[in-house]
Amino acid sequence: MSSRSYWSIIGSMLLSIVFIKIYKHNRLVKQSYQLQALEEKKQKLTHKRNNLLAQLHSLKNPKTIKEYVEKKLNFKPLCRSQVLSFQDLPEESS
Amino acid sequence: MNRYEQKKLRIGLIALLFLILFAIIALRFYIICIKQQDLFQSLAQKQYAITTSINPTRGYLFDRNNQQLTINKETVSAFLMPKQLRNEHKTQVFLKKMFPQSHAQLSSKPNQNFLWVQRNISEHLQTSIHDHNINDIHFLEETSRYYPCDVLAPIIGRTNIDNIGIAGLEYYYNAKLQGTPTIVEIHKDARGKKRYFQHHTVTNGHPGENIHLSVDKTLQFFAYEEIAACVKKFNAVSGSAIIMNPDNGEILAMVSYPCDCPNDAVENIAHLKHNAVTECYEFGSVIKIFSALAALEENVVTSDEIIECEGDSHYFDNFKVTNWKELHTLPFHEVIRFSSNVGIAKVVSRLGPKLYDHFKKLGFSSKTGCELPGEVAGILAPPKRWSKSSAYVLSFGYEIATSLIQLAKALSIIANDGHDVRPTLLLTNSKPSQEKIYSQQSITELKNILEKSAHRHQVTGYRTMGKTGTARIAEHGTYSLSKHIYTFGGIIEKDNYRRVIATFIKEPKNPHLWASQVSGPLFQKIAQRMTLHEHTIKS
């Protein structure tokens, strides 16, 4: 092999290594930006979830439930006297 | 020199010039990259590397049925940087109109680096800022707490605008709930944004821990409703109730009325504390339960022993003790049932200073260790500081100031057949080991006495035991004639199911009432709703 070809091959290899390094760095930067964008998206979804959880648990508040069932469904509070247990039932006479 | 040689000379000189220039560049290169490597590396680090702390999510509070009681919500806060205002006049005018307080702060200190416009700003105001194109006002997201169940406010407490606990369990367990931040070193990009290409964790933090409470959210609501209704009915100043499991000390509900909604700004700082824990009173006749227990345990009386109650009053060492009505000879269990001060004073006089030891054993004048801040120990003078009348008045609940939680604890000792118990707001998975401090015989006799005493406030289907207490409130060194506190301490029992309920209503408008008209029915209503919830709806 002539020395010219030899140096051309060496030069090409070095250039390739340099380009691969640059490409690798660019990919890393690009993926880091993508990661950051996904993390921001995750944060937004977490915020949305927290807001929905707040709404859900507000609806589960006994005060809210009571207001709804009394006003919309016309429920009345249950009294102890309305609940019978087996001991309360009269004994059947033989 | 011919033209060719001149040309060669010129080329040589230009080449030499370029060589010198390149040599200078190479030398400069050498100086920057090799000689001053450390300096430029640190400058670059300062430019793109920053240390930031990532705060962990604040831990949640759950009730005993795993219902979430606290939620972390994101809020937006507005700020501006006074030294970097681009349109100062427009911003000033806007601030003066919409945020006068911030405008005043800006005017007084125009050279500060940072100024909050408003924290936790509403969406409406955010829109207004956008609509007016006030670019000098920036927004920042912050985490805050939201409490979906406001009746639990006195127990859970609240956090401040910086999400640090300032009352209740949020304050007591702030360190546990907050966790520790993770400190991370990250790189900024050319726009100065924190887009990290690589990050290095300097300190590993810990996430906030969740806490599971023994409280039942629904029971708390029921008890709160009844207390609120009772306070409103009698135009009282305040009320409180505790529902406790005497077997393991778990507090199922603990109401303090009035209380503020923890999602709103603090209106009354007094409402941040729980009055069942932070206030102590002389509860009056309800203390007769424990005087009777002491007398039975020391075998100085039996429940059938006939006691002469001397009509409406009697003098003990020139000190007058009065009954609430004329009472004469009664068996001891009727002395408790009819709440004779003379009768109980006569029995307790047989105990002497031992009464103090029993009160201490039951936990009076000692903090229970409940997980709320500001707990008071109460007042109980030792025998060496007693006056001639102390032993008598102590027997029916004066000269002893206790908190409602101490009363609930003492009742729990009776309810669980004489075992010591520690009230707790945390869910306990196992029954704690408890020392037996009272004999079964004394407890059984006392329970029979209390069953008769609570005959007017029975709960159908359950063994109901209890005692009322009507007491005057001490004010300016004397007992007020117009201010009273009405208490009921009761036990509900059926097979293995046991609950203690202690309530008080403070200062109803009408001073001519008795506890059997105020706190007795209140106890009964709470007990009925509790048994319905625990034994019917829930099961």
PDB file of C-alpha atoms in Angstrom, chain B residues 220-439:
ATOM      1  CA  GLN B 220     -66.206  12.440  63.336  1.00  0.00           C
ATOM      2  CA  PHE B 221     -68.824  14.041  61.094  1.00  0.00           C
ATOM      3  CA  PHE B 222     -71.708  12.573  63.107  1.00  0.00           C
ATOM      4  CA  ALA B 223     -70.226  13.713  66.403  1.00  0.00           C
ATOM      5  CA  TYR B 224     -69.497  17.160  64.945  1.00  0.00           C
ATOM      6  CA  GLU B 225     -73.068  17.533  63.712  1.00  0.00           C
ATOM      7  CA  GLU B 226     -74.504  16.671  67.113  1.00  0.00           C
ATOM      8  CA  ILE B 227     -72.119  18.975  68.974  1.00  0.00           C
ATOM      9  CA  ALA B 228     -72.822  21.823  66.561  1.00  0.00           C
ATOM     10  CA  ALA B 229     -76.588  21.320  66.906  1.00  0.00           C
ATOM     11  CA  CYS B 230     -76.336  21.221  70.706  1.00  0.00           C
ATOM     12  CA  VAL B 231     -74.168  24.336  70.894  1.00  0.00           C
ATOM     13  CA  LYS B 232     -76.582  26.206  68.632  1.00  0.00           C
ATOM     14  CA  LYS B 233     -79.640  24.940  70.510  1.00  0.00           C
ATOM     15  CA  PHE B 234     -78.383  26.157  73.870  1.00  0.00           C
ATOM     16  CA  ASN B 235     -76.506  29.170  72.513  1.00  0.00           C
ATOM     17  CA  ALA B 236     -73.321  27.875  74.073  1.00  0.00           C
ATOM     18  CA  VAL B 237     -69.762  29.122  73.581  1.00  0.00           C
ATOM     19  CA  SER B 238     -68.149  25.824  72.637  1.00  0.00           C
ATOM     20  CA  GLY B 239     -68.451  22.064  72.783  1.00  0.00           C
ATOM     21  CA  SER B 240     -66.310  19.000  72.483  1.00  0.00           C
ATOM     22  CA  ALA B 241     -66.636  15.232  72.259  1.00  0.00           C
ATOM     23  CA  ILE B 242     -64.339  12.226  72.211  1.00  0.00           C
ATOM     24  CA  ILE B 243     -65.201   8.697  71.090  1.00  0.00           C
ATOM     25  CA  MET B 244     -62.583   6.197  72.111  1.00  0.00           C
ATOM     26  CA  ASN B 245     -61.967   2.462  71.903  1.00  0.00           C
ATOM     27  CA  PRO B 246     -61.013   1.598  75.506  1.00  0.00           C
ATOM     28  CA  ASP B 247     -59.373  -1.687  74.571  1.00  0.00           C
ATOM     29  CA  ASN B 248     -56.489  -0.154  72.650  1.00  0.00           C
ATOM     30  CA  GLY B 249     -56.811   3.606  73.274  1.00  0.00           C
ATOM     31  CA  GLU B 250     -57.632   4.444  69.659  1.00  0.00           C
ATOM     32  CA  ILE B 251     -59.528   7.686  69.305  1.00  0.00           C
ATOM     33  CA  LEU B 252     -62.307   7.215  66.760  1.00  0.00           C
ATOM     34  CA  ALA B 253     -63.566  10.792  66.836  1.00  0.00           C
ATOM     35  CA  MET B 254     -62.500  13.953  68.597  1.00  0.00           C
ATOM     36  CA  VAL B 255     -64.569  17.030  67.965  1.00  0.00           C
ATOM     37  CA  SER B 256     -63.784  20.596  68.901  1.00  0.00           C
ATOM     38  CA  TYR B 257     -66.466  23.160  68.136  1.00  0.00           C
ATOM     39  CA  PRO B 258     -66.278  25.812  66.836  1.00  0.00           C
ATOM     40  CA  CYS B 259     -63.550  25.279  64.269  1.00  0.00           C
ATOM     41  CA  ASP B 260     -62.573  27.005  61.044  1.00  0.00           C
ATOM     42  CA  CYS B 261     -62.320  25.434  57.618  1.00  0.00           C
ATOM     43  CA  PRO B 262     -58.618  24.650  57.092  1.00  0.00           C
ATOM     44  CA  ASN B 263     -58.844  25.593  53.403  1.00  0.00           C
ATOM     45  CA  ASP B 264     -59.663  29.183  54.315  1.00  0.00           C
ATOM     46  CA  ALA B 265     -57.431  31.795  55.909  1.00  0.00           C
ATOM     47  CA  VAL B 266     -57.143  31.682  59.710  1.00  0.00           C
ATOM     48  CA  GLU B 267     -59.980  33.768  61.157  1.00  0.00           C
ATOM     49  CA  ASN B 268     -59.581  32.974  64.814  1.00  0.00           C
ATOM     50  CA  ILE B 269     -56.257  31.689  66.020  1.00  0.00           C
ATOM     51  CA  ALA B 270     -57.948  30.096  69.047  1.00  0.00           C
ATOM     52  CA  HIS B 271     -59.700  27.680  66.675  1.00  0.00           C
ATOM     53  CA  LEU B 272     -56.347  26.187  65.648  1.00  0.00           C
ATOM     54  CA  LYS B 273     -56.150  24.269  68.910  1.00  0.00           C
ATOM     55  CA  HIS B 274     -58.246  21.340  70.005  1.00  0.00           C
ATOM     56  CA  ASN B 275     -60.163  22.212  73.153  1.00  0.00           C
ATOM     57  CA  ALA B 276     -60.430  18.570  74.287  1.00  0.00           C
ATOM     58  CA  VAL B 277     -56.667  18.573  74.757  1.00  0.00           C
ATOM     59  CA  THR B 278     -55.612  22.163  75.360  1.00  0.00           C
ATOM     60  CA  GLU B 279     -58.259  23.253  77.854  1.00  0.00           C
ATOM     61  CA  CYS B 280     -58.891  21.953  81.349  1.00  0.00           C
ATOM     62  CA  TYR B 281     -61.942  22.483  83.523  1.00  0.00           C
ATOM     63  CA  GLU B 282     -63.438  21.403  86.789  1.00  0.00           C
ATOM     64  CA  PHE B 283     -66.008  18.970  85.424  1.00  0.00           C
ATOM     65  CA  GLY B 284     -68.050  18.607  88.595  1.00  0.00           C
ATOM     66  CA  SER B 285     -70.122  15.543  89.381  1.00  0.00           C
ATOM     67  CA  VAL B 286     -68.726  13.358  86.622  1.00  0.00           C
ATOM     68  CA  ILE B 287     -65.626  13.012  88.818  1.00  0.00           C
ATOM     69  CA  LYS B 288     -67.806  11.165  91.337  1.00  0.00           C
ATOM     70  CA  ILE B 289     -67.298   8.102  89.115  1.00  0.00           C
ATOM     71  CA  PHE B 290     -63.639   8.034  90.042  1.00  0.00           C
ATOM     72  CA  SER B 291     -64.187   8.933  93.690  1.00  0.00           C
ATOM     73  CA  ALA B 292     -66.537   5.937  93.840  1.00  0.00           C
ATOM     74  CA  LEU B 293     -63.961   3.714  92.117  1.00  0.00           C
ATOM     75  CA  ALA B 294     -61.318   4.746  94.637  1.00  0.00           C
ATOM     76  CA  ALA B 295     -63.679   4.059  97.547  1.00  0.00           C
ATOM     77  CA  LEU B 296     -64.662   0.629  96.169  1.00  0.00           C
ATOM     78  CA  GLU B 297     -61.066  -0.319  95.443  1.00  0.00           C
ATOM     79  CA  GLU B 298     -59.977   0.646  98.960  1.00  0.00           C
ATOM     80  CA  ASN B 299     -62.948  -1.328 100.373  1.00  0.00           C
ATOM     81  CA  VAL B 300     -64.196   1.646 102.396  1.00  0.00           C
ATOM     82  CA  VAL B 301     -67.698   1.260 100.937  1.00  0.00           C
ATOM     83  CA  THR B 302     -69.936  -1.242  99.143  1.00  0.00           C
ATOM     84  CA  SER B 303     -72.587  -0.346  96.609  1.00  0.00           C
ATOM     85  CA  ASP B 304     -75.427  -1.331  98.975  1.00  0.00           C
ATOM     86  CA  GLU B 305     -74.159   0.527 102.036  1.00  0.00           C
ATOM     87  CA  ILE B 306     -76.703   3.056 103.288  1.00  0.00           C
ATOM     88  CA  ILE B 307     -75.352   6.599 103.404  1.00  0.00           C
ATOM     89  CA  GLU B 308     -77.108   9.493 105.164  1.00  0.00           C
ATOM     90  CA  CYS B 309     -77.148  12.448 102.726  1.00  0.00           C
ATOM     91  CA  GLU B 310     -78.367  14.932 105.359  1.00  0.00           C
ATOM     92  CA  GLY B 311     -81.086  16.669 103.368  1.00  0.00           C
ATOM     93  CA  ASP B 312     -79.915  19.627 101.305  1.00  0.00           C
ATOM     94  CA  SER B 313     -76.602  20.367 103.007  1.00  0.00           C
ATOM     95  CA  HIS B 314     -74.116  19.305 105.661  1.00  0.00           C
ATOM     96  CA  TYR B 315     -71.109  20.853 107.360  1.00  0.00           C
ATOM     97  CA  PHE B 316     -67.772  19.086 107.184  1.00  0.00           C
ATOM     98  CA  ASP B 317     -65.268  20.822 109.518  1.00  0.00           C
ATOM     99  CA  ASN B 318     -67.267  24.062 109.230  1.00  0.00           C
ATOM    100  CA  PHE B 319     -67.286  23.745 105.464  1.00  0.00           C
ATOM    101  CA  LYS B 320     -70.760  23.591 103.922  1.00  0.00           C
ATOM    102  CA  VAL B 321     -71.423  20.974 101.242  1.00  0.00           C
ATOM    103  CA  THR B 322     -74.792  21.177  99.504  1.00  0.00           C
ATOM    104  CA  ASN B 323     -76.851  18.652  97.548  1.00  0.00           C
ATOM    105  CA  TRP B 324     -78.616  19.799  94.385  1.00  0.00           C
ATOM    106  CA  LYS B 325     -81.896  18.727  96.022  1.00  0.00           C
ATOM    107  CA  GLU B 326     -83.010  17.321  99.363  1.00  0.00           C
ATOM    108  CA  LEU B 327     -81.715  13.784  99.723  1.00  0.00           C
ATOM    109  CA  HIS B 328     -81.725  11.556 102.785  1.00  0.00           C
ATOM    110  CA  THR B 329     -80.737   7.923 103.328  1.00  0.00           C
ATOM    111  CA  LEU B 330     -79.618   6.290 100.130  1.00  0.00           C
ATOM    112  CA  PRO B 331     -77.631   3.183  99.237  1.00  0.00           C
ATOM    113  CA  PHE B 332     -74.246   4.143  97.815  1.00  0.00           C
ATOM    114  CA  HIS B 333     -75.234   3.297  94.240  1.00  0.00           C
ATOM    115  CA  GLU B 334     -78.128   5.770  94.587  1.00  0.00           C
ATOM    116  CA  VAL B 335     -75.718   8.380  95.999  1.00  0.00           C
ATOM    117  CA  ILE B 336     -74.016   8.271  92.605  1.00  0.00           C
ATOM    118  CA  ARG B 337     -77.251   7.997  90.669  1.00  0.00           C
ATOM    119  CA  PHE B 338     -78.802  10.988  92.441  1.00  0.00           C
ATOM    120  CA  SER B 339     -75.436  12.758  92.525  1.00  0.00           C
ATOM    121  CA  SER B 340     -75.383  13.620  96.225  1.00  0.00           C
ATOM    122  CA  ASN B 341     -72.378  15.795  97.061  1.00  0.00           C
ATOM    123  CA  VAL B 342     -72.837  15.154 100.782  1.00  0.00           C
ATOM    124  CA  GLY B 343     -73.033  11.397 100.283  1.00  0.00           C
ATOM    125  CA  ILE B 344     -69.892  11.110  98.182  1.00  0.00           C
ATOM    126  CA  ALA B 345     -67.998  13.538 100.461  1.00  0.00           C
ATOM    127  CA  LYS B 346     -68.834  11.338 103.466  1.00  0.00           C
ATOM    128  CA  VAL B 347     -67.546   8.212 101.699  1.00  0.00           C
ATOM    129  CA  VAL B 348     -64.409   9.844 100.324  1.00  0.00           C
ATOM    130  CA  SER B 349     -63.540  11.314 103.740  1.00  0.00           C
ATOM    131  CA  ARG B 350     -62.768   7.697 104.708  1.00  0.00           C
ATOM    132  CA  LEU B 351     -60.045   7.630 102.040  1.00  0.00           C
ATOM    133  CA  GLY B 352     -58.072  10.687 103.073  1.00  0.00           C
ATOM    134  CA  PRO B 353     -55.026  11.423 100.887  1.00  0.00           C
ATOM    135  CA  LYS B 354     -55.423   8.077  99.060  1.00  0.00           C
ATOM    136  CA  LEU B 355     -57.958   9.854  96.836  1.00  0.00           C
ATOM    137  CA  TYR B 356     -55.060  11.802  95.328  1.00  0.00           C
ATOM    138  CA  ASP B 357     -53.150   8.598  94.574  1.00  0.00           C
ATOM    139  CA  HIS B 358     -56.156   7.149  92.781  1.00  0.00           C
ATOM    140  CA  PHE B 359     -56.692  10.293  90.749  1.00  0.00           C
ATOM    141  CA  LYS B 360     -53.028  10.220  89.721  1.00  0.00           C
ATOM    142  CA  LYS B 361     -53.305   6.520  88.839  1.00  0.00           C
ATOM    143  CA  LEU B 362     -56.267   7.284  86.612  1.00  0.00           C
ATOM    144  CA  GLY B 363     -54.165   9.852  84.759  1.00  0.00           C
ATOM    145  CA  PHE B 364     -55.526  13.137  86.060  1.00  0.00           C
ATOM    146  CA  SER B 365     -53.044  16.038  86.174  1.00  0.00           C
ATOM    147  CA  SER B 366     -50.763  14.164  83.738  1.00  0.00           C
ATOM    148  CA  LYS B 367     -50.510  14.549  80.008  1.00  0.00           C
ATOM    149  CA  THR B 368     -51.899  11.525  78.189  1.00  0.00           C
ATOM    150  CA  GLY B 369     -49.240  11.695  75.454  1.00  0.00           C
ATOM    151  CA  CYS B 370     -51.844  12.149  72.740  1.00  0.00           C
ATOM    152  CA  GLU B 371     -50.283  13.262  69.458  1.00  0.00           C
ATOM    153  CA  LEU B 372     -51.577  16.813  69.425  1.00  0.00           C
ATOM    154  CA  PRO B 373     -49.565  19.888  70.333  1.00  0.00           C
ATOM    155  CA  GLY B 374     -50.415  22.042  73.328  1.00  0.00           C
ATOM    156  CA  GLU B 375     -51.768  19.303  75.605  1.00  0.00           C
ATOM    157  CA  VAL B 376     -52.306  20.528  79.160  1.00  0.00           C
ATOM    158  CA  ALA B 377     -51.650  18.424  82.242  1.00  0.00           C
ATOM    159  CA  GLY B 378     -54.455  19.909  84.294  1.00  0.00           C
ATOM    160  CA  ILE B 379     -54.438  20.871  87.957  1.00  0.00           C
ATOM    161  CA  LEU B 380     -54.562  18.625  91.006  1.00  0.00           C
ATOM    162  CA  ALA B 381     -52.949  19.790  94.231  1.00  0.00           C
ATOM    163  CA  PRO B 382     -51.042  17.172  96.260  1.00  0.00           C
ATOM    164  CA  PRO B 383     -52.348  16.410  99.786  1.00  0.00           C
ATOM    165  CA  LYS B 384     -49.700  18.600 101.481  1.00  0.00           C
ATOM    166  CA  ARG B 385     -51.295  21.618  99.757  1.00  0.00           C
ATOM    167  CA  TRP B 386     -54.863  20.631 100.568  1.00  0.00           C
ATOM    168  CA  SER B 387     -57.080  22.863 102.666  1.00  0.00           C
ATOM    169  CA  LYS B 388     -59.602  21.450 105.169  1.00  0.00           C
ATOM    170  CA  SER B 389     -62.268  21.290 102.480  1.00  0.00           C
ATOM    171  CA  SER B 390     -60.134  19.926  99.617  1.00  0.00           C
ATOM    172  CA  ALA B 391     -60.840  16.225 100.218  1.00  0.00           C
ATOM    173  CA  TYR B 392     -64.591  16.904 100.215  1.00  0.00           C
ATOM    174  CA  VAL B 393     -64.775  19.140  97.166  1.00  0.00           C
ATOM    175  CA  LEU B 394     -62.388  16.910  95.212  1.00  0.00           C
ATOM    176  CA  SER B 395     -64.865  14.063  95.630  1.00  0.00           C
ATOM    177  CA  PHE B 396     -67.473  15.873  93.558  1.00  0.00           C
ATOM    178  CA  GLY B 397     -65.167  17.400  90.988  1.00  0.00           C
ATOM    179  CA  TYR B 398     -63.920  20.763  92.254  1.00  0.00           C
ATOM    180  CA  GLU B 399     -60.294  21.709  92.883  1.00  0.00           C
ATOM    181  CA  ILE B 400     -59.389  19.291  90.087  1.00  0.00           C
ATOM    182  CA  ALA B 401     -59.086  20.660  86.573  1.00  0.00           C
ATOM    183  CA  THR B 402     -58.798  18.058  83.860  1.00  0.00           C
ATOM    184  CA  SER B 403     -59.028  17.954  80.098  1.00  0.00           C
ATOM    185  CA  LEU B 404     -61.677  15.992  78.240  1.00  0.00           C
ATOM    186  CA  ILE B 405     -59.093  13.540  76.950  1.00  0.00           C
ATOM    187  CA  GLN B 406     -57.971  12.754  80.508  1.00  0.00           C
ATOM    188  CA  LEU B 407     -61.616  12.109  81.379  1.00  0.00           C
ATOM    189  CA  ALA B 408     -61.966   9.788  78.360  1.00  0.00           C
ATOM    190  CA  LYS B 409     -58.813   7.933  79.369  1.00  0.00           C
ATOM    191  CA  ALA B 410     -60.039   7.437  82.945  1.00  0.00           C
ATOM    192  CA  LEU B 411     -63.404   6.171  81.659  1.00  0.00           C
ATOM    193  CA  SER B 412     -61.575   3.790  79.336  1.00  0.00           C
ATOM    194  CA  ILE B 413     -59.796   2.251  82.324  1.00  0.00           C
ATOM    195  CA  ILE B 414     -63.202   1.435  83.761  1.00  0.00           C
ATOM    196  CA  ALA B 415     -64.584   0.258  80.412  1.00  0.00           C
ATOM    197  CA  ASN B 416     -61.723  -2.168  79.727  1.00  0.00           C
ATOM    198  CA  ASP B 417     -62.018  -3.770  83.182  1.00  0.00           C
ATOM    199  CA  GLY B 418     -59.258  -1.877  84.956  1.00  0.00           C
ATOM    200  CA  HIS B 419     -56.371  -1.839  82.462  1.00  0.00           C
ATOM    201  CA  ASP B 420     -54.253   1.249  81.964  1.00  0.00           C
ATOM    202  CA  VAL B 421     -54.549   2.675  78.454  1.00  0.00           C
ATOM    203  CA  ARG B 422     -52.904   5.442  76.457  1.00  0.00           C
ATOM    204  CA  PRO B 423     -55.087   7.486  74.093  1.00  0.00           C
ATOM    205  CA  THR B 424     -53.673   7.659  70.602  1.00  0.00           C
ATOM    206  CA  LEU B 425     -54.653   9.173  67.271  1.00  0.00           C
ATOM    207  CA  LEU B 426     -52.586   6.679  65.314  1.00  0.00           C
ATOM    208  CA  LEU B 427     -53.949   3.417  63.971  1.00  0.00           C
ATOM    209  CA  THR B 428     -52.533   0.588  66.060  1.00  0.00           C
ATOM    210  CA  ASN B 429     -52.392  -2.808  64.402  1.00  0.00           C
ATOM    211  CA  SER B 430     -51.876  -4.704  67.613  1.00  0.00           C
ATOM    212  CA  LYS B 431     -53.390  -4.425  71.069  1.00  0.00           C
ATOM    213  CA  PRO B 432     -50.805  -2.760  73.293  1.00  0.00           C
ATOM    214  CA  SER B 433     -49.815  -4.453  76.520  1.00  0.00           C
ATOM    215  CA  GLN B 434     -51.725  -2.908  79.389  1.00  0.00           C
ATOM    216  CA  GLU B 435     -51.105  -3.036  83.107  1.00  0.00           C
ATOM    217  CA  LYS B 436     -54.133  -4.000  85.214  1.00  0.00           C
ATOM    218  CA  ILE B 437     -54.487  -1.266  87.816  1.00  0.00           C
ATOM    219  CA  TYR B 438     -57.950  -1.892  89.232  1.00  0.00           C
ATOM    220  CA  SER B 439     -59.522  -5.100  90.470  1.00  0.00           C
TER     221      SER B 439
END
